[in-house]
């Protein structure tokens, strides 16, 4: 599998480590409920199809990336720096 | 390659017929000036450079080459390529023995040594051929129905018997003496296959300037052009191929890899190929690898891997001498070998008649042509009959005779009458199957093409296209045309200006065929899968027993599961199942072809990663000094850490460790702790970040101070511990344990980039930038003072416990000094830039000389941390909470941090959980061992009685006794109580007393002086 | 027909003519007491034990493809009960005991071969961790031996003791562990269940799960609606997809695990051996091929295939441990879809929906668990209460914290 790191270019997947589904959002703050934290830590959609997922370019630039990939075919649609995705998400919520 | 292909034009030196009785007097692409001696089963034989082992054996009249898997039936050579199921030999000997090597792929070299396999005592007289007589019993799956009683006999009798009989060759009996290389390559267009289609594709793409890699599994490029008597543009096919290769070699962006099998297609344009660099030599040249594994990344690929001919299924179709018709032509035309003196042809296509013509042209006798079709072009019939051959149309071969080699065939004609025709070779032409294996590696299925009665590539993964016979386009003109077009299209897709030029004129040909899937009334066992001895009757049995889905058929009968992966048998199996179920072939299904295309040496995949080079070795900065001083090292992850430093007269590792510990506790010692992870944290929000990732509070940490840090995972269990030092207002350094260094860094980056991107904080791993040494013991300060530059006050007042500062040492070398202690002594950790690591270590050893300094290793380090009750890897094992480790009290209450919520789950706060405690043997002479479980003194051993486990032990020089720490239920409440440390796997059962885990200096006075 | 030496000899004389399908290829009926989704090893074993132990025979096993088309035929055939945590130990030992009597019970030779499972260790810390595990096994009455270097050498003299990057120091041995012919497990259970009246319905894909008032009423399938009193999911890598039909999210991800087989050779190794300093484990099949595997590829996948990086990693482990393997050839590699759970241990439990039961999260321990998973799942379905040996495999353990995390990796499925 080849992943196109936005900073380093296309690399073998062996350079990356994997975390999984990028959908769950950490319930930050002292008000977060145990139930919400349980769902964040443990529950996954696990679709057979398009999945937005977190990869870490461990043997490269150490960027966390959001990779949009089809879990049936492994076809990769997009690779974005996770930081940009997270910021856009926060600013989207603020707006 | 070029010289080989041109060999045909040179005047051949005639071989003596006694030497190679089946070699033609002239012709072939072999070099008759370069004879090659080789041996088969100890018999000394001669062939030529350019031969394969198979062609050389045939030239010498050797037809019997092996024994089959189950029935031990005599087997010969079926094919001339990588699809060979029968002619498998052990090549070479000793540590280089290669079992199951296809004679059809082994290039002949001087001194080649081959041995037949799966027979005893000899190939011609094999005791286990009795299995063939028992074949009525040994039908598919018979072993699932018997060998069940008595149960105990399976491992003792039945299984060893089966295992000894099974397996084909014998693997090498010593470590592989050869090396394997790995190479990576990138290209625009990858062309798989060096036949007419592949060459045309490579030319079209290469001429455009695209970067092209052409891979071909053969040692001579040209594919079937080398095997056929064909013309292209007025020259022979072989000559055209040689010219194409010459042109490709002249193009700077084109690379041709011969002897290279493309074995697998992986995601996103990644391909695996293996190049047999030295397999055509007796031993690899010095410093040359045996094989090279290529990882090729290609933007486009052209599949031009050709097609594989189909055998006929009839009685005795496995007899030595029965061959594929195309292979017969290969031996006749490429190798100048007559596969038989009286050859018969069994054909369902016009193709078979070419074999008849080539046999006549080569001077071999043609015994008969049996065509399953009723109408045959009159000129072909005339040709055969003119050569004295019997011609049968509308009939078929029902059986073959001859124990160790074919002697006659039984032919049924169109009127159902049978005749026996003597012959010593039979060529089967039943149509061709495009090589669709590589297409299906990415989970794509081939589709059925009724026009050619074969599976052809279906929708291919993006970037791949098929050409020539691999696409089901069998004529030479089509191969050239589709190849050129595919090559041009691929190059164009990569942004090059390419066009498919006009295809040169080829001689006309007909590829019409009507396959006969099996002989209607076979005489004897009719094999479908030769190597695994799967007969048509086994397919019938599978059908009868409900194993009708193609995958069930395969697994029940083992059809297609031998080393040839069913290249010549899958479709025959499918067709019989289709007939039995009344379905058409595509409705029965297709088997999914798995990589590799042909078997690949395990050593090639591993490459250089073996022996000491299996994984990288990381050395600490003091490594050179340690080696000079006789250090014993220990593998810790990738690190090779100093374990202990024996001195003359110390006979036991424990003597040394005790001395090192005692020296630290009474004088001073230094230990290389560079292996710790070190993370630089800077930015306006650095503190906020640290507060969120650490479970204990940091708000009050002033500049110039360090603090112990606990990190939890989000699920509430402890991830790691370390220290955080504040070097400046917005500048911190965190340490992580050796084992978790990479994981902690990844985790912190996750928090920074993904969870809280709004924080103004930057991280850098500085683990390798700084050498770090623990200086511990009562004389630690005295030692340090001698290298710390004047102007830095490290007195107890100015630099108390947990102080941290940036200083200089040795006259201006930047350094960082932390007053932290793992040993419980007055201790520091001194960090210097890694380049100064060796010098700083030697300077410290020198500085400590007056105080009796010792170097100490990971063993003494571990003893002292156990004496102090510090948790380490055995306790922080991912299953323990901070509370379990006695760290519950230090966790922050008023901030959110990773793991805060989940650590409160009921099971994690259960007061009954095992918790950290110390343990001492009741009898001081008893030795403790980690991994022992705790039981109440009167308890019967059982899971229910299990109270916890000893996690770390050491011999404590301070206490003159073994001590341990471990996790035991309600441990803190039970100090003074006695339990059993139960260790049956080491035969120990010791009474121990529960105590505080802090064995030395519980009031922590020593580290503050 | 009962299978025995006599029936085999008899049929040899009669040209094998009288054998009949090993299981009925049933058409689905309108309604069943229990519908089991998934015709793999676990589903078929569940059906068998429902019939045998609980007398429930109005049972259908629905399989979208053919019997045994999933992980039961894609694993490396190892069976063992060398677990270290109390939640796992009795369950896997139940499984081992069922393996030991399986062939006589179902009259099918699945070639249960107790040739020993040897886990190598390469450091003192690893030795102590294995001692801890071995002692836990011994506490439960399970066989476990801690071997030193010489003990290992006696069993596998051909591995690299002298030039290794991570020298072998010893091993944990379970002699009762071994291998089983994987496909035969599926076929044998299918035949035995079918003989007891269970309908095995192949080519029948479940497309929906119907509910009324918080209780299942049946399943929609590619062959029509089938009414069911109880529905039991036993679909491994597809668990999340089935659970999604009733809006359940699971603590499971689907990952690809590759397996490998070499060309067949004469006997080389008599046990199952696991490298402790890399991802590599190996045994030799009765046909002669070395069967081996390593780590999962590490990313979510429903494609039954992996990539080169993992393949090389596995072979490197193989060559590092056993340098004599170099010239042996890899014949085939393939992938299975693993239902990787969040703590590396399985779930056998009820769900919030009445009559819907879940058997999932097997990671790569599913094959060895087959008999006990069927046995305990059948108990749960029949009695509506967990079997004692599987009582730790609850779905709510992630909320309560009663995790069964043998490797201590936390909520990170690809690390288990």
mmCIF file with all atom_site columns, C-alpha atoms in Angstrom, chain A residues 1-2 10 12 17 19 22 26 28-30 32-34 37-38 40-42 54 56 62-64 66 73-76 82-83 85-87 89, chain B residues 186 267-268 270 295 297 692 714-715 745-746 749-750 752-757 759 761-762 764-765 893-902 905:
data_model
loop_
_atom_site.group_PDB
_atom_site.id
_atom_site.type_symbol
_atom_site.label_atom_id
_atom_site.label_alt_id
_atom_site.label_comp_id
_atom_site.label_asym_id
_atom_site.label_entity_id
_atom_site.label_seq_id
_atom_site.pdbx_PDB_ins_code
_atom_site.Cartn_x
_atom_site.Cartn_y
_atom_site.Cartn_z
_atom_site.occupancy
_atom_site.B_iso_or_equiv
_atom_site.pdbx_formal_charge
_atom_site.auth_seq_id
_atom_site.auth_comp_id
_atom_site.auth_asym_id
_atom_site.auth_atom_id
_atom_site.pdbx_PDB_model_num
ATOM 1  C CA . UNK A 1 1   ? 0.000   0.000  0.000  1.00 0.00 ? 1   UNK A CA 1
ATOM 2  C CA . UNK A 1 2   ? 1.262   3.483  -0.848 1.00 0.00 ? 2   UNK A CA 1
ATOM 3  C CA . UNK A 1 10  ? 4.209   8.858  -1.619 1.00 0.00 ? 10  UNK A CA 1
ATOM 4  C CA . UNK A 1 12  ? 5.157   2.595  1.593  1.00 0.00 ? 12  UNK A CA 1
ATOM 5  C CA . UNK A 1 17  ? 1.512   3.389  12.024 1.00 0.00 ? 17  UNK A CA 1
ATOM 6  C CA . UNK A 1 19  ? -4.728  4.360  14.846 1.00 0.00 ? 19  UNK A CA 1
ATOM 7  C CA . UNK A 1 22  ? -11.037 9.434  12.767 1.00 0.00 ? 22  UNK A CA 1
ATOM 8  C CA . UNK A 1 26  ? -12.687 13.108 22.505 1.00 0.00 ? 26  UNK A CA 1
ATOM 9  C CA . UNK A 1 28  ? -12.808 17.125 26.563 1.00 0.00 ? 28  UNK A CA 1
ATOM 10 C CA . UNK A 1 29  ? -13.249 18.837 29.900 1.00 0.00 ? 29  UNK A CA 1
ATOM 11 C CA . UNK A 1 30  ? -14.393 18.068 33.401 1.00 0.00 ? 30  UNK A CA 1
ATOM 12 C CA . UNK A 1 32  ? -17.520 14.952 29.927 1.00 0.00 ? 32  UNK A CA 1
ATOM 13 C CA . UNK A 1 33  ? -19.658 11.943 30.766 1.00 0.00 ? 33  UNK A CA 1
ATOM 14 C CA . UNK A 1 34  ? -18.339 8.448  31.332 1.00 0.00 ? 34  UNK A CA 1
ATOM 15 C CA . UNK A 1 37  ? -15.850 8.692  26.966 1.00 0.00 ? 37  UNK A CA 1
ATOM 16 C CA . UNK A 1 38  ? -16.687 4.986  26.713 1.00 0.00 ? 38  UNK A CA 1
ATOM 17 C CA . UNK A 1 40  ? -15.118 7.550  22.204 1.00 0.00 ? 40  UNK A CA 1
ATOM 18 C CA . UNK A 1 41  ? -12.622 4.980  23.409 1.00 0.00 ? 41  UNK A CA 1
ATOM 19 C CA . UNK A 1 42  ? -14.387 1.766  22.469 1.00 0.00 ? 42  UNK A CA 1
ATOM 20 C CA . UNK A 1 54  ? -5.795  8.319  11.396 1.00 0.00 ? 54  UNK A CA 1
ATOM 21 C CA . UNK A 1 56  ? 1.008   8.516  11.791 1.00 0.00 ? 56  UNK A CA 1
ATOM 22 C CA . UNK A 1 62  ? 5.836   12.451 12.396 1.00 0.00 ? 62  UNK A CA 1
ATOM 23 C CA . UNK A 1 63  ? 2.654   14.004 11.124 1.00 0.00 ? 63  UNK A CA 1
ATOM 24 C CA . UNK A 1 64  ? -0.685  12.543 11.979 1.00 0.00 ? 64  UNK A CA 1
ATOM 25 C CA . UNK A 1 66  ? -6.378  11.716 8.020  1.00 0.00 ? 66  UNK A CA 1
ATOM 26 C CA . UNK A 1 73  ? -10.466 -2.034 -2.090 1.00 0.00 ? 73  UNK A CA 1
ATOM 27 C CA . UNK A 1 74  ? -7.824  -0.076 -0.140 1.00 0.00 ? 74  UNK A CA 1
ATOM 28 C CA . UNK A 1 75  ? -8.263  2.753  -2.680 1.00 0.00 ? 75  UNK A CA 1
ATOM 29 C CA . UNK A 1 76  ? -7.195  6.045  -1.133 1.00 0.00 ? 76  UNK A CA 1
ATOM 30 C CA . UNK A 1 82  ? -4.739  15.723 10.821 1.00 0.00 ? 82  UNK A CA 1
ATOM 31 C CA . UNK A 1 83  ? -3.965  19.081 12.356 1.00 0.00 ? 83  UNK A CA 1
ATOM 32 C CA . UNK A 1 85  ? -8.669  18.638 9.706  1.00 0.00 ? 85  UNK A CA 1
ATOM 33 C CA . UNK A 1 86  ? -8.911  19.136 13.450 1.00 0.00 ? 86  UNK A CA 1
ATOM 34 C CA . UNK A 1 87  ? -8.591  22.921 13.134 1.00 0.00 ? 87  UNK A CA 1
ATOM 35 C CA . UNK A 1 89  ? -13.489 21.027 12.517 1.00 0.00 ? 89  UNK A CA 1
ATOM 36 C CA . UNK B 2 186 ? 10.089  3.175  -9.773 1.00 0.00 ? 186 UNK B CA 1
ATOM 37 C CA . UNK B 2 267 ? -2.036  -2.025 -3.579 1.00 0.00 ? 267 UNK B CA 1
ATOM 38 C CA . UNK B 2 268 ? -1.472  1.299  -5.302 1.00 0.00 ? 268 UNK B CA 1
ATOM 39 C CA . UNK B 2 270 ? 3.282   -1.799 -5.975 1.00 0.00 ? 270 UNK B CA 1
ATOM 40 C CA . UNK B 2 295 ? 9.728   -3.867 -5.099 1.00 0.00 ? 295 UNK B CA 1
ATOM 41 C CA . UNK B 2 297 ? 6.291   0.950  -8.028 1.00 0.00 ? 297 UNK B CA 1
ATOM 42 C CA . UNK B 2 692 ? -3.460  17.480 29.783 1.00 0.00 ? 692 UNK B CA 1
ATOM 43 C CA . UNK B 2 714 ? -7.183  7.170  27.629 1.00 0.00 ? 714 UNK B CA 1
ATOM 44 C CA . UNK B 2 715 ? -8.596  3.906  28.993 1.00 0.00 ? 715 UNK B CA 1
ATOM 45 C CA . UNK B 2 745 ? 6.275   10.419 21.315 1.00 0.00 ? 745 UNK B CA 1
ATOM 46 C CA . UNK B 2 746 ? 3.560   9.178  18.964 1.00 0.00 ? 746 UNK B CA 1
ATOM 47 C CA . UNK B 2 749 ? 2.051   14.122 18.760 1.00 0.00 ? 749 UNK B CA 1
ATOM 48 C CA . UNK B 2 750 ? -1.455  12.691 18.545 1.00 0.00 ? 750 UNK B CA 1
ATOM 49 C CA . UNK B 2 752 ? -0.901  17.942 19.957 1.00 0.00 ? 752 UNK B CA 1
ATOM 50 C CA . UNK B 2 753 ? -1.905  17.557 16.309 1.00 0.00 ? 753 UNK B CA 1
ATOM 51 C CA . UNK B 2 754 ? -5.278  15.905 16.571 1.00 0.00 ? 754 UNK B CA 1
ATOM 52 C CA . UNK B 2 755 ? -6.851  16.447 19.989 1.00 0.00 ? 755 UNK B CA 1
ATOM 53 C CA . UNK B 2 756 ? -5.739  19.991 20.723 1.00 0.00 ? 756 UNK B CA 1
ATOM 54 C CA . UNK B 2 757 ? -4.404  21.670 17.576 1.00 0.00 ? 757 UNK B CA 1
ATOM 55 C CA . UNK B 2 759 ? -2.485  24.792 21.658 1.00 0.00 ? 759 UNK B CA 1
ATOM 56 C CA . UNK B 2 761 ? 3.184   23.998 21.518 1.00 0.00 ? 761 UNK B CA 1
ATOM 57 C CA . UNK B 2 762 ? 5.904   22.213 19.594 1.00 0.00 ? 762 UNK B CA 1
ATOM 58 C CA . UNK B 2 764 ? 10.783  17.406 19.190 1.00 0.00 ? 764 UNK B CA 1
ATOM 59 C CA . UNK B 2 765 ? 12.258  14.008 19.904 1.00 0.00 ? 765 UNK B CA 1
ATOM 60 C CA . UNK B 2 893 ? -8.133  16.043 41.067 1.00 0.00 ? 893 UNK B CA 1
ATOM 61 C CA . UNK B 2 894 ? -8.881  19.391 39.496 1.00 0.00 ? 894 UNK B CA 1
ATOM 62 C CA . UNK B 2 895 ? -7.878  19.087 35.880 1.00 0.00 ? 895 UNK B CA 1
ATOM 63 C CA . UNK B 2 896 ? -8.896  17.102 32.853 1.00 0.00 ? 896 UNK B CA 1
ATOM 64 C CA . UNK B 2 897 ? -6.219  14.816 31.515 1.00 0.00 ? 897 UNK B CA 1
ATOM 65 C CA . UNK B 2 898 ? -5.890  11.746 29.345 1.00 0.00 ? 898 UNK B CA 1
ATOM 66 C CA . UNK B 2 899 ? -7.340  8.762  31.187 1.00 0.00 ? 899 UNK B CA 1
ATOM 67 C CA . UNK B 2 900 ? -9.059  10.734 33.915 1.00 0.00 ? 900 UNK B CA 1
ATOM 68 C CA . UNK B 2 901 ? -12.571 9.403  33.375 1.00 0.00 ? 901 UNK B CA 1
ATOM 69 C CA . UNK B 2 902 ? -11.891 5.822  32.415 1.00 0.00 ? 902 UNK B CA 1
ATOM 70 C CA . UNK B 2 905 ? -14.562 2.472  36.048 1.00 0.00 ? 905 UNK B CA 1
#
